[in-house]
XYZ file of C-alpha atoms in Angstrom:
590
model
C -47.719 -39.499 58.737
C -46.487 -37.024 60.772
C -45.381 -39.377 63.914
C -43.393 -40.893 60.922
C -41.485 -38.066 59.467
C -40.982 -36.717 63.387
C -39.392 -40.037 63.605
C -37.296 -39.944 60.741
C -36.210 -36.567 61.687
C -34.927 -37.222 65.398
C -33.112 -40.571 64.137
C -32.123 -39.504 60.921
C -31.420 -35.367 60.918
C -30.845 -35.289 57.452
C -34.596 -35.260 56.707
C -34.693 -32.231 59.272
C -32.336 -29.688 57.341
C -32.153 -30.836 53.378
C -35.514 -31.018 52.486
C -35.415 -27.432 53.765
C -32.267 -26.490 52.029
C -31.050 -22.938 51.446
C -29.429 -22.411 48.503
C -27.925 -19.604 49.749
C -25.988 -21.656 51.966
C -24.249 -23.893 48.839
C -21.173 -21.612 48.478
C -20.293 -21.930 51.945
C -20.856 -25.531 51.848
C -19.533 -26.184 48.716
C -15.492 -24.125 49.736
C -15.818 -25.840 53.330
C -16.198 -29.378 51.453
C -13.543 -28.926 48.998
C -11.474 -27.314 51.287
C -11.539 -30.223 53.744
C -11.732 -33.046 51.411
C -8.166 -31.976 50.351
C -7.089 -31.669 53.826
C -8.810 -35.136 54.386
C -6.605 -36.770 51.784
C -2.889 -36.353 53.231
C -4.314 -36.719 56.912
C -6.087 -40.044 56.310
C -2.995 -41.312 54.675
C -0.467 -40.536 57.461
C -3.371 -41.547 60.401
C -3.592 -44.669 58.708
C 0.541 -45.316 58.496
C 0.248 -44.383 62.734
C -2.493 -46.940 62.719
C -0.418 -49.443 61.413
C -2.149 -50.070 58.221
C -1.978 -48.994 54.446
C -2.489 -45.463 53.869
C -5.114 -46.315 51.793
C -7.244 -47.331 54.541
C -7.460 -43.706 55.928
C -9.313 -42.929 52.477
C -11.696 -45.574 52.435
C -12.378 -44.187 56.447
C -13.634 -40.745 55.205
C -16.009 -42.233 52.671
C -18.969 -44.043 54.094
C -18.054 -43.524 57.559
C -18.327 -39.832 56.341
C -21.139 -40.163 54.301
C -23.546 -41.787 57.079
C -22.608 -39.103 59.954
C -23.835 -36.548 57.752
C -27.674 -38.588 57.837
C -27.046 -39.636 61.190
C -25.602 -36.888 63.245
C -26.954 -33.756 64.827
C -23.743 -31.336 64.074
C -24.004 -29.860 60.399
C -19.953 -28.786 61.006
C -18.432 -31.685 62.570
C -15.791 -33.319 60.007
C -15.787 -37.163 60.853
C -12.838 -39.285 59.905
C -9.082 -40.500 61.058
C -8.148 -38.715 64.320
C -3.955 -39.070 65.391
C -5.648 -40.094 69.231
C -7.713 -43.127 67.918
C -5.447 -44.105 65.627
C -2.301 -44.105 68.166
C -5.311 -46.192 70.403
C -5.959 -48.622 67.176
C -2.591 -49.528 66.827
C -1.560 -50.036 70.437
C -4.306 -52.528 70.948
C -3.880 -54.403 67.944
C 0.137 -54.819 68.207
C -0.446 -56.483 71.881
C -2.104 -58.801 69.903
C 0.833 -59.796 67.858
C -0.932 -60.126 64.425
C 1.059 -62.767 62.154
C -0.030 -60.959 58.885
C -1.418 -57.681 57.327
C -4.620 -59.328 56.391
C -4.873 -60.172 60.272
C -4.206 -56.700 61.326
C -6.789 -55.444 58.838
C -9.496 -57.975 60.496
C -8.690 -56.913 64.309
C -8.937 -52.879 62.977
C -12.146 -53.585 61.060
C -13.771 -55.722 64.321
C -12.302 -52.662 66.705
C -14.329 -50.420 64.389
C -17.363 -52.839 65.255
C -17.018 -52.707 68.477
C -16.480 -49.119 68.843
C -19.820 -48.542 66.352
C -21.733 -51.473 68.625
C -20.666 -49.246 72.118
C -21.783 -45.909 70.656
C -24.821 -46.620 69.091
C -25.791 -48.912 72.509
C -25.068 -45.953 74.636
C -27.219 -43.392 72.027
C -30.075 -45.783 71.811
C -30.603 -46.158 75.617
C -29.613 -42.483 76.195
C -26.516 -43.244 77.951
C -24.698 -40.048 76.687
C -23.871 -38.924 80.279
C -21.658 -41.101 80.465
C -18.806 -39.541 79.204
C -18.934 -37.423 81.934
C -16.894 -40.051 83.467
C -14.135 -38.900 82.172
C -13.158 -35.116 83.763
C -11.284 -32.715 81.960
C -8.436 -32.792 83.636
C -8.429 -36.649 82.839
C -9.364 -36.085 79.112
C -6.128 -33.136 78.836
C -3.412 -35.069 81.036
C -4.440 -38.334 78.606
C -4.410 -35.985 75.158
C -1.098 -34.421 76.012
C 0.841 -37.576 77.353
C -1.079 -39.781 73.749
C 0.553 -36.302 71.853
C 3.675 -37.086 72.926
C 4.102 -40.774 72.483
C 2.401 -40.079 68.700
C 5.093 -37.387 68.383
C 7.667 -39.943 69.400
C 6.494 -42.896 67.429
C 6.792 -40.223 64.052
C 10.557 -39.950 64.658
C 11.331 -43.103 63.007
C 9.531 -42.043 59.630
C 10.991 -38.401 59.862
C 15.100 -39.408 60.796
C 14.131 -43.047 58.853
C 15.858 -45.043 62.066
C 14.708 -48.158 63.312
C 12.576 -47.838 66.333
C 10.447 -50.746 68.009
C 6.351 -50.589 68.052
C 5.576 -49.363 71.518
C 3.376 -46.763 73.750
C 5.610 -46.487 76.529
C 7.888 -43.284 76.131
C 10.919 -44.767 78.370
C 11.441 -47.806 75.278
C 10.932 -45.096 72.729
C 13.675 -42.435 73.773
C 16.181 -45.038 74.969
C 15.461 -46.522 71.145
C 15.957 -42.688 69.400
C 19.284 -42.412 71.379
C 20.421 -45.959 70.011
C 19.754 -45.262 66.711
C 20.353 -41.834 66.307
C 23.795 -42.077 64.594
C 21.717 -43.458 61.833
C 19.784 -40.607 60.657
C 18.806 -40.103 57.279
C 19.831 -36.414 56.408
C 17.919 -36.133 53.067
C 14.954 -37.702 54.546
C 14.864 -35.865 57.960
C 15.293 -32.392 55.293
C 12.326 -33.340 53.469
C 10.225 -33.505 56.797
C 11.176 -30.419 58.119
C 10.579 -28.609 55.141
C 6.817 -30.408 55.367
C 7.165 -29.029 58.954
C 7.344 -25.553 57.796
C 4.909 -25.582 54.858
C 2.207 -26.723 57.063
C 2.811 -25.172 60.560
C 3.712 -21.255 59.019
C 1.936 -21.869 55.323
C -1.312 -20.417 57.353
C 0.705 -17.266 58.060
C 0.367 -16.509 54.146
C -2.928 -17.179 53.991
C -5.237 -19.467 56.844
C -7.197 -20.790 53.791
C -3.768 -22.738 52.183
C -4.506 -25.926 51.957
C -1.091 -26.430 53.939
C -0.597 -30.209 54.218
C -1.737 -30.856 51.051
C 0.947 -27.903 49.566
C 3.188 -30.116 51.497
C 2.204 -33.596 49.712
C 3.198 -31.920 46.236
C 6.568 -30.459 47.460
C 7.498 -33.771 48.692
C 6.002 -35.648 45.412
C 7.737 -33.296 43.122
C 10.997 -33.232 45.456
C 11.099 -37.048 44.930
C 10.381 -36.877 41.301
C 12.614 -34.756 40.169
C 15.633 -35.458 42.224
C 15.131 -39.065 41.885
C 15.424 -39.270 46.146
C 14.318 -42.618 46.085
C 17.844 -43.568 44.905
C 19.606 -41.882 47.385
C 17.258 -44.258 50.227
C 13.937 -41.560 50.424
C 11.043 -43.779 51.527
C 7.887 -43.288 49.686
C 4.585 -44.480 49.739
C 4.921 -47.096 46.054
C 1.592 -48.462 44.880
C -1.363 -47.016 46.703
C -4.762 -49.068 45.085
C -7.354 -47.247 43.298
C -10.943 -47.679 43.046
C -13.625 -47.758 45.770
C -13.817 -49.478 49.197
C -15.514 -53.096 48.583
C -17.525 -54.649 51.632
C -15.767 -56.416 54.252
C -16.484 -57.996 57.664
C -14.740 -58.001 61.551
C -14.698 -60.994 63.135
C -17.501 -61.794 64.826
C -15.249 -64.224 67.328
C -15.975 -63.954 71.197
C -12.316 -64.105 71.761
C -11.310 -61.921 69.330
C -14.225 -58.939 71.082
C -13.411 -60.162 74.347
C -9.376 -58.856 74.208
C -10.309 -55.970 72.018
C -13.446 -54.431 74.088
C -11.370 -52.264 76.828
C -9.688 -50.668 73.902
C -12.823 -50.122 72.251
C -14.648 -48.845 75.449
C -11.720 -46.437 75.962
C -12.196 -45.897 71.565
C -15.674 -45.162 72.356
C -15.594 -42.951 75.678
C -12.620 -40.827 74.666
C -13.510 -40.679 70.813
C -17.366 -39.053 71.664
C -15.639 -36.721 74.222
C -13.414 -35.381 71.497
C -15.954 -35.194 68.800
C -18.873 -33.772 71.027
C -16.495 -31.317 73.081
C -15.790 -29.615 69.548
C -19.076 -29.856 67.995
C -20.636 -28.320 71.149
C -17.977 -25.657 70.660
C -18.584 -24.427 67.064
C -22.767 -24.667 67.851
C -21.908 -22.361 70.760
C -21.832 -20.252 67.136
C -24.079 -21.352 64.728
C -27.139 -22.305 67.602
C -29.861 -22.566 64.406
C -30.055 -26.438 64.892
C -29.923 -28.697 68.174
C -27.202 -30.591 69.038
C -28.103 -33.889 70.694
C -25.062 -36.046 72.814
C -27.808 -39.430 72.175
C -28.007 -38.732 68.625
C -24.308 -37.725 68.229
C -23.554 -41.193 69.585
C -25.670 -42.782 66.947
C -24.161 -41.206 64.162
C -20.869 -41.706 65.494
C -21.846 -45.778 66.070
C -22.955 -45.521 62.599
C -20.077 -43.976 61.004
C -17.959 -46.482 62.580
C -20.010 -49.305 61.564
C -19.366 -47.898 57.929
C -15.828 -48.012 59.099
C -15.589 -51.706 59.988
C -17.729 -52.984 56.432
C -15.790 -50.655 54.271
C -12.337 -51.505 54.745
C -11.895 -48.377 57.202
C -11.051 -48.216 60.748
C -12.329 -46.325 63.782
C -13.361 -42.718 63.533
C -14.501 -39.825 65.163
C -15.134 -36.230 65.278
C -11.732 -33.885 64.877
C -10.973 -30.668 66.142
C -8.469 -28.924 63.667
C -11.197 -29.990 60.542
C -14.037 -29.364 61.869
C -12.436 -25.827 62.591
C -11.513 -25.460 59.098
C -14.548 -26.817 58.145
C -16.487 -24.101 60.109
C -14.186 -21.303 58.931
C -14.671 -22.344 55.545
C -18.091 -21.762 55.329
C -19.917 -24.729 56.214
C -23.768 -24.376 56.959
C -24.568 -28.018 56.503
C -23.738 -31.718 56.732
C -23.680 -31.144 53.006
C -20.213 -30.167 53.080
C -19.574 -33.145 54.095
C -21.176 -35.191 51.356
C -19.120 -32.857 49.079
C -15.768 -34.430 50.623
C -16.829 -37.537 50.860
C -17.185 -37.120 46.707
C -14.003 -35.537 46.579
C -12.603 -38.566 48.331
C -14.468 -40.797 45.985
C -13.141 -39.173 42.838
C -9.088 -39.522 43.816
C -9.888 -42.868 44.703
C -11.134 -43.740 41.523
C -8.221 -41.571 39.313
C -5.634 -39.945 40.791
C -4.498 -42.669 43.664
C -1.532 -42.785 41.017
C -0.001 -39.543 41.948
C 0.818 -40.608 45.255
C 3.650 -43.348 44.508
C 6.737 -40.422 45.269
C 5.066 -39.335 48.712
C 7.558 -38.885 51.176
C 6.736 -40.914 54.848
C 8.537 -37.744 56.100
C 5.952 -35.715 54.821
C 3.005 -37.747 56.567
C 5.247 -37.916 59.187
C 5.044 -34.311 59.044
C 1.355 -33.918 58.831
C 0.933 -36.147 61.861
C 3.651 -34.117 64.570
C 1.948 -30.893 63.173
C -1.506 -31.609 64.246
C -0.623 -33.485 67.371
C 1.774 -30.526 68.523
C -1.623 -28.419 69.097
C -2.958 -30.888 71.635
C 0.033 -30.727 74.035
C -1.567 -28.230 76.745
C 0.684 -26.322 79.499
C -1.815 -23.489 80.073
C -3.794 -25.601 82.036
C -1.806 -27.394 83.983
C -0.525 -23.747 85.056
C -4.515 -23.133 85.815
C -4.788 -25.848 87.426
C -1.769 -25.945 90.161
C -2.637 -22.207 90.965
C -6.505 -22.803 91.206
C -7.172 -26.502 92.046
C -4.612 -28.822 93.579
C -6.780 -31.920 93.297
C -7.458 -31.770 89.508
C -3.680 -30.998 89.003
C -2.231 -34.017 90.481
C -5.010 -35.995 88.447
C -4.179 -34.313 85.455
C -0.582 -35.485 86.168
C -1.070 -38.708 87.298
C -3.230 -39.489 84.307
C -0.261 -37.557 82.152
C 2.414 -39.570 83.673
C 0.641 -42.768 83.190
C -0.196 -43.246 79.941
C 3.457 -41.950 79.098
C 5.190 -44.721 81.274
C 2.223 -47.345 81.252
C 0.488 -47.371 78.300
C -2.391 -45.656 76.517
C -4.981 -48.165 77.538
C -3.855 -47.933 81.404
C -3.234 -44.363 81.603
C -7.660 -44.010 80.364
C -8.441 -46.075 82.937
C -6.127 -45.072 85.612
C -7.482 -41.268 84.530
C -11.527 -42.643 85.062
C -11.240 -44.664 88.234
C -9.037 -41.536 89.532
C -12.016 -39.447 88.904
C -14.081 -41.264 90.170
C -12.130 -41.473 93.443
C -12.372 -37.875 93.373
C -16.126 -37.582 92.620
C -16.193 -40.176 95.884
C -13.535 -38.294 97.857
C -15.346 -34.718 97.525
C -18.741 -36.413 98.088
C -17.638 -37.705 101.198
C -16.431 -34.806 103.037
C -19.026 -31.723 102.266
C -18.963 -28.354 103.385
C -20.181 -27.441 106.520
C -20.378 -23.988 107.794
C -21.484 -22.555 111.090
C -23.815 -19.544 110.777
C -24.597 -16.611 112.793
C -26.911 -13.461 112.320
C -26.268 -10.282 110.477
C -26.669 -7.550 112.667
C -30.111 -5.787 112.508
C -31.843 -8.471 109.496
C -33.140 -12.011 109.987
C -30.199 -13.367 107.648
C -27.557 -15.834 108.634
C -24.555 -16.483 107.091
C -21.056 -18.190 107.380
C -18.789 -16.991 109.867
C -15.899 -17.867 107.579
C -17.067 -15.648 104.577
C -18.517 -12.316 106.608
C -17.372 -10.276 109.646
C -19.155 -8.002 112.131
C -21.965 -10.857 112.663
C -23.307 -11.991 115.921
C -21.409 -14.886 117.557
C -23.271 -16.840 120.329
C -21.835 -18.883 122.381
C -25.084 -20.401 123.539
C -26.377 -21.256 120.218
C -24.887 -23.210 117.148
C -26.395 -22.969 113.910
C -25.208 -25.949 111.186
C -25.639 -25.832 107.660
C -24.444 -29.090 105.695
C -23.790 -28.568 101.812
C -24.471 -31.324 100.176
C -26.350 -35.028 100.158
C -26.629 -36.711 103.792
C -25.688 -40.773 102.813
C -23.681 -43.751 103.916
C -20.050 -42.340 102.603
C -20.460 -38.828 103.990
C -22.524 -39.705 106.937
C -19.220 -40.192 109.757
C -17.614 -37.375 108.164
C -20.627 -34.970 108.836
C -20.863 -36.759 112.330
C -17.149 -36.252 113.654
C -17.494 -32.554 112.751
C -20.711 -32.011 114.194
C -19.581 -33.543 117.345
C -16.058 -31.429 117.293
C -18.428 -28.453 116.974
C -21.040 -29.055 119.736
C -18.017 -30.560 122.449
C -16.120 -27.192 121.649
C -19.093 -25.278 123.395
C -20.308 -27.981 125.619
C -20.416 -25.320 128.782
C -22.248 -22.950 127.317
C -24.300 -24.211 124.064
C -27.848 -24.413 124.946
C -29.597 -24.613 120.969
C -28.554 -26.135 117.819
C -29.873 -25.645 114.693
C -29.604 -27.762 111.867
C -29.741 -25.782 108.618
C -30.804 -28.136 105.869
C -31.403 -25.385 103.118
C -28.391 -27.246 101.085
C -29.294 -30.338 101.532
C -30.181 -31.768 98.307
C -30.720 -35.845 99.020
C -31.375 -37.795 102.258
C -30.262 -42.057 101.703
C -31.559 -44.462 104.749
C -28.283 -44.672 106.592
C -28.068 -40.680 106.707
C -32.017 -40.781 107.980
C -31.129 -43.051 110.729
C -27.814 -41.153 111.937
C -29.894 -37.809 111.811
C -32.478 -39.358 114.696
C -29.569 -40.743 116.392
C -28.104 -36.885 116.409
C -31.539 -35.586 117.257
C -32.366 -38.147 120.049
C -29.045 -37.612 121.848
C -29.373 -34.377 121.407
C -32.298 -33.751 123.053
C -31.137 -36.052 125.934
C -28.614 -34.309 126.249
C -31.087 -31.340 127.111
C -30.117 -29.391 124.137
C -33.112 -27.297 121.985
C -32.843 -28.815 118.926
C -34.574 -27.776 115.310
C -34.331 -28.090 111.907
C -34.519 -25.508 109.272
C -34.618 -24.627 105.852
C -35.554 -27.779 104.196
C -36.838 -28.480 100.358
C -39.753 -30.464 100.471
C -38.295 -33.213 99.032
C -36.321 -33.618 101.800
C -38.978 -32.585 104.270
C -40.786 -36.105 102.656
C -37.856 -38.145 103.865
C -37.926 -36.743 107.394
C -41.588 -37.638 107.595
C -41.225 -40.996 106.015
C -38.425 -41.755 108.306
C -40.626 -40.898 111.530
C -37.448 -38.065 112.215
C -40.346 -35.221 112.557
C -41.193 -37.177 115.475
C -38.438 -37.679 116.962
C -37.571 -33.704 116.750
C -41.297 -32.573 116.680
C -43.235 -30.948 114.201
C -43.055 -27.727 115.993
C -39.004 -28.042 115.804
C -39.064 -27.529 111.843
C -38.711 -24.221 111.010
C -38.789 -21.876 107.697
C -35.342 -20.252 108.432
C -32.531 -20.171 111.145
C -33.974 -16.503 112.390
C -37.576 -18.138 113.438
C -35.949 -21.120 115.024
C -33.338 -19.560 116.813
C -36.326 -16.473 117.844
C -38.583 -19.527 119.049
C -35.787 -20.605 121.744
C -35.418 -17.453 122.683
C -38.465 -16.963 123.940
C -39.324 -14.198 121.677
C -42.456 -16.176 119.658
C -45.105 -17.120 121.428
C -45.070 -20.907 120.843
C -49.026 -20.679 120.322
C -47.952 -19.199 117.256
C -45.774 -21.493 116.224
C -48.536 -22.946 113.319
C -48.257 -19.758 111.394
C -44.066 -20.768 111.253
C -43.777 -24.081 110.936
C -44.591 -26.207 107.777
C -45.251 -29.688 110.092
C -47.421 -28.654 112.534
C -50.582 -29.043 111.197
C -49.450 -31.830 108.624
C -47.533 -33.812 110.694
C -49.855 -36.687 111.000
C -51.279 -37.071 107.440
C -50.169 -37.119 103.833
C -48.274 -33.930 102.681
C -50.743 -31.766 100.000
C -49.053 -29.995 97.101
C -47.722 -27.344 99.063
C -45.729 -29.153 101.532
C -43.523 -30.491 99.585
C -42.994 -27.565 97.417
C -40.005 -25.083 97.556
């Protein structure tokens, strides 16, 4: 019985925390539920209208999708729902597809949903949550700043009311704004600005305002009253009441084949978002764990409540899950409490939104996407690391001038190139010995320490393996020709050597045997016993001798020297009673 409930309780974290419910913590749950349920309402409207579907599609998103994070994920503050990035991604894939009627477009959003619920769950189930890691940070900020900017642009139309074509690529966009221009609506661009000011300064008043919201009645009762529709206002008209009903995705092979690079990039970029800001407001809370696997499950379910409810794909948001923490929220129950919020206007008061301005969603969009535009660390970056700049701008650039779907990928294979790149050239420092200690350190990084000319001491930071292996050998060999008329003993420092691959194993005998050919005393130091396994398995503690492995640099560089008696050499030397049978425990220790 208890296996069972243990069960229930790592798949489904809802029996974890509200059979144990505080009742102390229903006020903050309750004002964090409300609060965001009202911010939900105005938000899923206009990220549905960016998505290219009915606003009324955003609702139906933040009710089951909602309601099955809250059993299925591990973060009690994470609000779950339309985010502008995914749906700026949902409607750049589906356009490409040229749908020939709303009822199409509604299929390919609701199988994209699928798909992005059928990637995330996969990847929670078989505990493949590193692999966002994939995607760097500087890839992740140069993508959400350049996807800001194009879902900036592609609000113009709705806030100046102009004619602009459907496209990601910035360069079609601002030519088309400069076109059309001429043919701004005044009364309509007034009425977004005004929603532009309500809900970026309405926070100055108080940061509890439910600002966009305050925004959706202004615009409502502006239309109402002054009868703006006349004068060429656009509003929302008829948004349907009543609750989602089921519906399906296709389950076509075509149809998942053209849609699954969107909904990998969905997936990867959507969990990144959501799990970078529930990570964040745990770093606060820290009485519950937070699990990436799990996360991904209730993230695949959500969205698999997305694509049979008439929703589209979700994720985790930053700017209400912030207000959802600052509100109070101690549970997932907060979220339930939205999700019947939701539920309620759906059913009654879907009539009150006929005289909403598209200027004011347009509004609510450019203000939440205006906080994702980052120039601090660019800055950082281009004083501190050069490499993660130029990514960072190459990923930026790309998805502005390419597309959102190539700039993602261009931004992943660029890091891994990088990952690659650094991997293949590691750090290698030459040592020498602080005066008056046994300690050696890297003649780059101290002064005052005792240069030999006669003796080299190498320490190589990082794995030994097939990419790195030349690199590591051309600057070994630089090193040792540079003192080839006086260097008599070489040390090879191993300490920071964390992995050892067959091609680096053979190179390192092939170093060792010339080496000693050469006539030059040659030792190893330092090594993890892990690695000290390799070297035995590879027969390289033969070819350099078990009495040539040494603890430290100090001993191995004293045993050239002549100052240890090489009778001794047992006592200092890990291999040389071992080196001909199977390693006990504490060989290959520390």
């Amino acid at each position: 019985m208890n296996k069972i409930a243990n069960t229930l309780k790592q798949y489904m974290p809802i029996f974890d925390w509200l059979p144990n419910y505080n009742k102390s913590n229903l006020s903050g749950d309750l004002s964090a539920g409300l609060t965001v349920g009202i911010m939900l309402i105005p938000q899923g409207m206009a990220y549905a209208m960016l998505a290219g579907l009915d606003p009324i599609h955003g609702l139906y998103a933040v009710t089951v999708p909602l309601l099955l994070y809250a059993i299925f994920g591990t973060s009690r503050q994470l609000a779950v729902g339309p985010v502008a990035m995914v749906s700026l991604l949902t409607a750049s894939s589906i356009s490409t597809l040229n749908p020939s009627s709303p009822e199409e477009y509604l299929m390919l959003a609701l199988t994209l949903a699928f798909l992005v619920g059928l990637i995330q769950f996969a990847l929670g189930l078989f505990r493949f949550g590193f692999v966002v890691n994939f995607l760097s940070h500087p890839v992740i900020n140069g993508f959400t700043s350049a996807a800001a900017i194009i879902i900036g642009l592609s609000q113009v139309k709705h806030l100046f009311r102009i004619k602009l074509p459907r496209t990601e690529h910035i360069q079609d966009t601002v030519v088309a704004i400069a076109q059309n221009i001429s043919d701004i609506h005044w009364i309509t661009f007034g009425i977004g600005i005004v929603g532009i000011i309500i809900i970026k300064y309405g926070k100055k008043i108080h940061k509890s305002l439910p600002t966009p919201l305050i925004a959706v009645v202004f615009g409502i009762l502006a239309v109402t009253f002054l009868n703006l529709t006349e004068s060429g206002v656009k509003v929302l008209g008829d948004v349907p009441s009543g609750l989602p009903t089921l519906s399906s995705p296709s389950f076509d092979m075509s149809v998942w084949s053209t849609l699954l690079p969107i909904a990998l990039t969905i997936s990867l970029v959507g969990f990144a978002e959501s799990y970078a800001v529930a990570k964040t407001i745990h770093g606060k809370h820290k009485n519950y764990k937070l699990d990436a696997n799990q996360e991904l499950i209730g993230l695949g379910m959500a969205n698999f409540g997305a694509a049979f409810f008439k929703g589209y794909p979700v994720t985790g948001g930053f700017s209400r899950t912030a207000v959802n923490d600052q509100a109070g929220a101690k549970t997932a129950l907060a979220s339930i409490i939205s999700v019947v919020l939701i539920v309620l206007t759906l059913l009654f008061f879907t009539g009150l939104f006929y005289n909403l301005p598209n200027a004011i969603l347009a509004a609510v969009v450019l203000v939440a996407v205006s906080g994702l535009i980052d120039f601090k660390t660019p800055k950082t970056l281009w004083k501190n690391d050069k490499m993660d700049f130029l990514m960072l701008m190459a990923t930026f650039i790309a998805t502005l001038t390419l597309g959102i779907e190539t700039g993602i990928i261009s931004g992943m294979i660029l890091s891994l190139l990088a990952v690659i790149y650094k991997a293949s050239r590691p750090h290698i420092a030459i040592l020498a010995k602080v005066p008056g200690t046994k300690y050696y350190r890297n003649v780059e990084r101290f002064t005052n320490l005792e240069k030999r000319d006669d003796v080299v001491v190498i320490r190589i930071d990082g794995p030994i393996y097939f990419a790195n292996v030349d690199f590591i050998k051309k600057k070994i060999d630089r090193l040792v020709l540079s003192k080839k008329n006086t260097l008599r003993t070489i040390v090879l420092n191993m300490e920071s050597v964390t992995s050892l691959d067959s091609s680096g194993a053979h190179e390192l005998d092939e170093w060792i045997r010339m080496w000693k050919t050469a006539g030059l005393n040659t030792s190893i130091s330092g090594t993890r016993g892990p690695i000290r396994d390799i070297l035995h398995t590879w027969g390289i503690i033969h070819s350099i001798g078990a009495d040539h492995v040494f603890t430290d640099d100090a001993t191995a560089v004293d045993f050239f020297d002549n100052k240890i008696n090489p009778e001794s050499i047992q006592e200092l030397s890990p291999y040389a009673l071992q080196s001909e049978k199977k390693f006990d425990e504490s060989s290959t220790g520390h």
